[in-house]
mmCIF file of C-alpha atoms and ligand atoms in Angstrom:
data_model
loop_
_atom_site.group_PDB
_atom_site.id
_atom_site.type_symbol
_atom_site.label_atom_id
_atom_site.label_comp_id
_atom_site.label_asym_id
_atom_site.label_seq_id
_atom_site.Cartn_x
_atom_site.Cartn_y
_atom_site.Cartn_z
ATOM 1 C CA GLY A 171 -24.735 -14.602 21.027
ATOM 2 C CA ASP A 172 -24.832 -11.437 19.828
ATOM 3 C CA ASN A 173 -21.383 -10.344 20.984
ATOM 4 C CA ILE A 174 -18.560 -9.565 19.079
ATOM 5 C CA ASN A 175 -15.812 -11.234 20.654
ATOM 6 C CA ASP A 176 -17.960 -14.514 20.096
ATOM 7 C CA ILE A 177 -17.904 -14.366 16.000
ATOM 8 C CA ILE A 178 -13.806 -14.204 16.197
ATOM 9 C CA ASP A 179 -12.036 -17.463 15.640
ATOM 10 C CA HIS A 180 -8.634 -15.555 16.466
ATOM 11 C CA LYS A 181 -7.008 -12.113 16.098
ATOM 12 C CA LEU A 182 -5.074 -11.436 13.079
ATOM 13 C CA PHE A 183 -3.999 -7.611 13.750
ATOM 14 C CA SER A 184 -4.026 -6.163 16.815
ATOM 15 C CA GLU A 185 -4.973 -2.946 17.746
ATOM 16 C CA GLU A 186 -0.860 -2.178 18.088
ATOM 17 C CA ASP A 187 -0.211 -4.174 14.683
ATOM 18 C CA ILE A 188 -2.717 -1.189 13.044
ATOM 19 C CA HIS A 189 -0.921 1.446 14.714
ATOM 20 C CA GLU A 190 2.236 0.938 13.513
ATOM 21 C CA MET A 191 0.799 0.495 10.204
ATOM 22 C CA CYS A 192 -0.730 3.889 10.196
ATOM 23 C CA VAL A 193 2.502 5.221 11.379
ATOM 24 C CA ARG A 194 4.765 3.885 8.914
ATOM 25 C CA LEU A 195 2.297 4.387 5.997
ATOM 26 C CA GLY A 196 1.580 8.290 7.710
ATOM 27 C CA LYS A 197 5.361 9.023 7.598
ATOM 28 C CA GLN A 198 5.568 7.803 4.110
ATOM 29 C CA LEU A 199 2.800 9.465 2.408
ATOM 30 C CA THR A 200 3.852 12.930 4.609
ATOM 31 C CA GLU A 201 6.931 12.751 2.291
ATOM 32 C CA ASP A 202 4.727 11.700 -0.733
ATOM 33 C CA TYR A 203 2.539 14.332 -0.984
ATOM 34 C CA ALA A 204 4.362 17.331 0.760
ATOM 35 C CA GLY A 205 3.179 20.370 -1.017
ATOM 36 C CA LYS A 206 0.399 18.930 -3.145
ATOM 37 C CA LYS A 207 -2.273 19.407 -0.894
ATOM 38 C CA PRO A 208 -4.000 16.060 -1.734
ATOM 39 C CA LEU A 209 -7.746 15.084 -1.691
ATOM 40 C CA VAL A 210 -8.112 12.196 0.645
ATOM 41 C CA VAL A 211 -10.733 10.179 -0.414
ATOM 42 C CA GLY A 212 -11.837 7.628 2.067
ATOM 43 C CA ALA A 213 -14.248 4.625 0.620
ATOM 44 C CA LEU A 214 -17.574 4.358 2.197
ATOM 45 C CA LYS A 215 -17.938 2.521 4.336
ATOM 46 C CA GLY A 216 -15.098 0.074 5.101
ATOM 47 C CA ALA A 217 -12.358 2.628 5.114
ATOM 48 C CA ILE A 218 -13.568 4.937 7.949
ATOM 49 C CA TYR A 219 -11.671 3.742 10.770
ATOM 50 C CA PHE A 220 -8.295 3.723 9.041
ATOM 51 C CA LEU A 221 -8.613 6.676 7.322
ATOM 52 C CA THR A 222 -9.292 8.655 11.025
ATOM 53 C CA ASP A 223 -6.295 7.006 12.288
ATOM 54 C CA LEU A 224 -3.832 7.084 9.062
ATOM 55 C CA THR A 225 -4.831 10.855 8.458
ATOM 56 C CA ARG A 226 -3.573 11.925 12.236
ATOM 57 C CA GLN A 227 -0.471 10.073 11.058
ATOM 58 C CA MET A 228 -0.077 12.628 8.267
ATOM 59 C CA ASP A 229 1.834 15.765 8.631
ATOM 60 C CA VAL A 230 0.390 17.442 5.479
ATOM 61 C CA ALA A 231 -2.184 19.808 4.401
ATOM 62 C CA HIS A 232 -4.829 18.146 2.981
ATOM 63 C CA GLN A 233 -8.793 17.963 2.168
ATOM 64 C CA LEU A 234 -11.104 15.013 2.776
ATOM 65 C CA ASP A 235 -13.787 13.618 0.793
ATOM 66 C CA PHE A 236 -16.027 10.336 0.534
ATOM 67 C CA LEU A 237 -16.990 8.089 -2.232
ATOM 68 C CA ASP A 238 -19.241 5.197 -1.723
ATOM 69 C CA VAL A 239 -18.900 2.547 -4.446
ATOM 70 C CA SER A 240 -20.233 -0.556 -2.646
ATOM 71 C CA SER A 241 -20.496 -3.903 -4.713
ATOM 72 C CA TYR A 242 -21.062 -6.143 -1.584
ATOM 73 C CA GLY A 243 -23.965 -5.095 -0.790
ATOM 74 C CA ASP A 244 -25.126 -6.670 2.486
ATOM 75 C CA GLY A 245 -23.344 -9.848 1.827
ATOM 76 C CA PHE A 246 -20.358 -11.252 1.863
ATOM 77 C CA GLU A 247 -19.259 -11.879 -1.421
ATOM 78 C CA SER A 248 -18.821 -9.453 -4.371
ATOM 79 C CA THR A 249 -21.393 -8.960 -7.110
ATOM 80 C CA GLY A 250 -19.112 -7.612 -9.140
ATOM 81 C CA LYS A 251 -21.337 -4.893 -10.067
ATOM 82 C CA ILE A 252 -20.299 -1.732 -8.440
ATOM 83 C CA LYS A 253 -22.286 1.587 -8.727
ATOM 84 C CA VAL A 254 -22.129 4.758 -7.399
ATOM 85 C CA VAL A 255 -24.341 4.994 -3.923
ATOM 86 C CA THR A 256 -22.848 8.180 -2.992
ATOM 87 C CA ASP A 257 -20.815 10.536 -5.276
ATOM 88 C CA LEU A 258 -17.738 12.810 -4.310
ATOM 89 C CA ALA A 259 -18.717 16.375 -3.154
ATOM 90 C CA ALA A 260 -15.629 17.752 -4.432
ATOM 91 C CA ASP A 261 -14.008 18.615 -7.754
ATOM 92 C CA VAL A 262 -10.953 16.179 -9.086
ATOM 93 C CA LYS A 263 -9.935 17.433 -11.789
ATOM 94 C CA ASP A 264 -6.282 18.734 -11.610
ATOM 95 C CA ARG A 265 -6.031 17.278 -7.930
ATOM 96 C CA ASP A 266 -3.602 14.699 -6.588
ATOM 97 C CA VAL A 267 -6.122 12.285 -4.942
ATOM 98 C CA LEU A 268 -5.216 9.705 -2.596
ATOM 99 C CA ILE A 269 -7.909 6.754 -1.943
ATOM 100 C CA ILE A 270 -8.137 5.113 1.251
ATOM 101 C CA GLU A 271 -9.378 1.407 1.818
ATOM 102 C CA ASP A 272 -9.758 -1.025 4.528
ATOM 103 C CA ILE A 273 -8.830 -4.022 1.865
ATOM 104 C CA VAL A 274 -8.381 -4.548 -1.829
ATOM 105 C CA ASP A 275 -9.632 -7.802 -2.668
ATOM 106 C CA THR A 276 -10.482 -8.885 -6.330
ATOM 107 C CA GLY A 277 -9.571 -4.961 -6.959
ATOM 108 C CA LEU A 278 -12.638 -4.299 -9.167
ATOM 109 C CA THR A 279 -13.677 -1.632 -6.228
ATOM 110 C CA LEU A 280 -10.264 -0.018 -6.526
ATOM 111 C CA LYS A 281 -10.208 -0.203 -10.304
ATOM 112 C CA PHE A 282 -13.659 1.732 -10.462
ATOM 113 C CA MET A 283 -12.920 4.158 -8.359
ATOM 114 C CA LYS A 284 -9.668 4.908 -9.997
ATOM 115 C CA ASP A 285 -10.832 4.827 -13.376
ATOM 116 C CA LEU A 286 -13.734 7.204 -12.321
ATOM 117 C CA ILE A 287 -11.247 9.604 -10.527
ATOM 118 C CA LYS A 288 -8.750 9.743 -13.338
ATOM 119 C CA GLY A 289 -11.543 10.094 -15.928
ATOM 120 C CA ARG A 290 -12.593 13.306 -14.552
ATOM 121 C CA GLY A 291 -9.083 14.748 -14.899
ATOM 122 C CA ALA A 292 -7.699 14.192 -11.390
ATOM 123 C CA LYS A 293 -3.550 14.544 -12.095
ATOM 124 C CA SER A 294 -2.608 11.677 -9.849
ATOM 125 C CA VAL A 295 -4.694 8.806 -8.433
ATOM 126 C CA LYS A 296 -3.115 6.897 -5.655
ATOM 127 C CA CYS A 297 -4.438 4.233 -2.902
ATOM 128 C CA CYS A 298 -3.704 3.650 0.634
ATOM 129 C CA ALA A 299 -4.982 0.222 1.824
ATOM 130 C CA MET A 300 -4.842 -1.313 5.308
ATOM 131 C CA LEU A 301 -4.660 -4.755 3.567
ATOM 132 C CA ASN A 302 -3.896 -5.980 0.643
ATOM 133 C CA LYS A 303 -5.369 -9.837 -0.349
ATOM 134 C CA GLU A 304 -3.324 -10.458 -2.979
ATOM 135 C CA ALA A 305 -4.316 -13.665 -3.941
ATOM 136 C CA ARG A 306 -8.038 -12.713 -4.673
ATOM 137 C CA ARG A 307 -6.835 -10.136 -7.121
ATOM 138 C CA ASN A 308 -8.895 -10.382 -10.612
ATOM 139 C CA VAL A 309 -8.094 -6.936 -12.037
ATOM 140 C CA ASP A 310 -5.006 -5.112 -12.856
ATOM 141 C CA VAL A 311 -5.100 -2.304 -10.694
ATOM 142 C CA ASP A 312 -1.938 -0.758 -8.064
ATOM 143 C CA VAL A 313 -2.380 -0.661 -4.685
ATOM 144 C CA ASP A 314 0.263 2.200 -4.130
ATOM 145 C CA TYR A 315 0.582 1.971 -0.314
ATOM 146 C CA TYR A 316 -0.378 -0.658 1.900
ATOM 147 C CA GLY A 317 -0.394 -1.878 5.629
ATOM 148 C CA SER A 318 0.148 -5.445 5.366
ATOM 149 C CA LYS A 319 -0.854 -8.495 2.984
ATOM 150 C CA VAL A 320 -3.208 -10.683 3.988
ATOM 151 C CA GLY A 321 -3.917 -14.147 2.744
ATOM 152 C CA ASN A 322 -7.622 -15.601 1.707
ATOM 153 C CA GLU A 323 -9.451 -15.621 5.195
ATOM 154 C CA PHE A 324 -12.521 -13.762 5.805
ATOM 155 C CA VAL A 325 -11.629 -10.979 8.109
ATOM 156 C CA VAL A 326 -13.487 -8.484 10.266
ATOM 157 C CA GLY A 327 -13.081 -5.552 12.168
ATOM 158 C CA TYR A 328 -11.502 -2.051 12.155
ATOM 159 C CA GLY A 329 -13.854 -1.307 9.129
ATOM 160 C CA LEU A 330 -14.272 -4.790 7.229
ATOM 161 C CA ASP A 331 -17.798 -5.832 7.909
ATOM 162 C CA PHE A 332 -19.605 -9.026 7.817
ATOM 163 C CA LEU A 333 -23.017 -8.721 6.918
ATOM 164 C CA ASN A 334 -22.699 -4.720 7.294
ATOM 165 C CA MET A 335 -21.845 -5.478 11.250
ATOM 166 C CA TYR A 336 -18.634 -6.059 13.428
ATOM 167 C CA ARG A 337 -17.074 -2.947 11.645
ATOM 168 C CA ASN A 338 -16.009 -1.508 15.227
ATOM 169 C CA LEU A 339 -14.039 -3.950 16.326
ATOM 170 C CA PRO A 340 -10.689 -2.262 17.311
ATOM 171 C CA TYR A 341 -8.756 -5.168 15.527
ATOM 172 C CA VAL A 342 -9.188 -7.425 12.623
ATOM 173 C CA GLY A 343 -9.606 -10.820 13.276
ATOM 174 C CA VAL A 344 -10.912 -14.177 11.255
ATOM 175 C CA LEU A 345 -14.455 -14.740 11.283
ATOM 176 C CA LYS A 346 -15.425 -18.340 12.436
ATOM 177 C CA PRO A 347 -15.967 -20.836 9.949
ATOM 178 C CA GLU A 348 -19.590 -21.615 11.349
ATOM 179 C CA VAL A 349 -20.551 -18.172 11.190
ATOM 180 C CA ILE A 350 -20.345 -17.679 7.507
ATOM 181 C CA GLN A 351 -21.664 -21.068 7.381
ATOM 182 C CA LYS A 352 -24.832 -20.164 9.001
ATOM 183 C CA TYR A 353 -25.384 -17.436 6.161
ATOM 184 C CA VAL A 354 -24.214 -19.644 3.217
ATOM 185 C CA ASN A 355 -26.563 -22.684 3.766
ATOM 186 C CA LYS A 356 -29.479 -20.049 3.775
HETATM 187 C C1 PRP B 505 -15.437 -3.754 0.478
HETATM 188 C C2 PRP B 505 -14.008 -3.401 1.004
HETATM 189 C C3 PRP B 505 -13.433 -2.427 -0.114
HETATM 190 C C4 PRP B 505 -13.644 -3.485 -1.385
HETATM 191 C C5 PRP B 505 -13.084 -4.553 -1.955
HETATM 192 O O1 PRP B 505 -16.134 -3.084 0.177
HETATM 193 O O2 PRP B 505 -14.183 -2.222 1.794
HETATM 194 O O3 PRP B 505 -14.135 -1.470 -0.617
HETATM 195 O O4 PRP B 505 -14.959 -4.367 -0.709
HETATM 196 O O5 PRP B 505 -13.544 -5.672 -2.627
HETATM 197 P P1 PRP B 505 -12.688 -5.821 -3.947
HETATM 198 O O6 PRP B 505 -11.540 -5.791 -4.047
HETATM 199 O O7 PRP B 505 -13.240 -7.410 -4.365
HETATM 200 O O8 PRP B 505 -13.565 -4.960 -5.001
HETATM 201 P P2 PRP B 505 -17.946 -3.402 0.155
HETATM 202 O O9 PRP B 505 -18.133 -3.107 -0.938
HETATM 203 O O10 PRP B 505 -18.347 -4.886 1.103
HETATM 204 O O11 PRP B 505 -18.670 -2.500 0.730
HETATM 205 P P3 PRP B 505 -18.243 -1.448 2.303
HETATM 206 O O12 PRP B 505 -17.197 -0.511 2.083
HETATM 207 O O13 PRP B 505 -19.224 -0.627 2.626
HETATM 208 O O14 PRP B 505 -18.113 -2.681 3.460
HETATM 209 MN MN1 MN B 506 -15.226 -1.123 0.766
HETATM 210 MG MG1 MG B 507 -18.064 -4.698 2.890
#
C-alpha cells in the first residue's frame, strides 16, 4: 500500500536513539566550534531532518547554508556523477565550514563537497553525519563526526529516501527487500 510503515522491514534507529546521537554530537560540536562562528552547511535533501535536530543541540553561534549536490537522482544507487544542483549562498573563504549529512556511503558526495569548499578557500571543512556506512567507502574522505556506523542495508527515514520518498519517517528503518526488488526488476 501507500503507508510508510508497510515498506519497513524493521526499525534500526529509534527516535530516542537519534535524539541521543544529536545530544552527544551537539555537545562535542559545542566544544570544538566554540568561538569559531562556523558556517553549517546542510547537504540537501537528506540532511535536513538531522540538521534541524542537531543544530538545536549546539550551543554555538553559527550561520546556516545549504548545498545540493545530488548524485543518486531518483534512483537507489549512486550514478557516480556528482553535480551542483543548487550552490551555497555564502562565501566560504576563511570560514570554518561544517557539512551536515544524513549518511556517508561511498564517500563520493562528501569528497566532492569537501573539495569544492576547500577549493574556495575555507579555513576548515569538516563533516558531521548521522550514519557512516563505512563498508561501502570508495574514496578516502574523513567523516569527522558521526552518530553511528551502519551496515550495508538499505536504510530509509529521518531524511534518508527511497525514490525521493519516505524521508519523513521519524526513525531510521530498513527497507523491505521486496520493495527494492519491485524497482530493480523493472
Ligand atoms: C545521499 C545521501 C548522501 C549521499 C551518500 O544523497 O544523502 O548525501 O547520497 O552517498 P555517497 O557517499 O555514496 O556519495 P543523494 O545523492 O541520494 O541526495 P538526497 O540527499 O537528496 O537524497
Ligand atoms: Mn544527500
Ligand atoms: Mg537520496
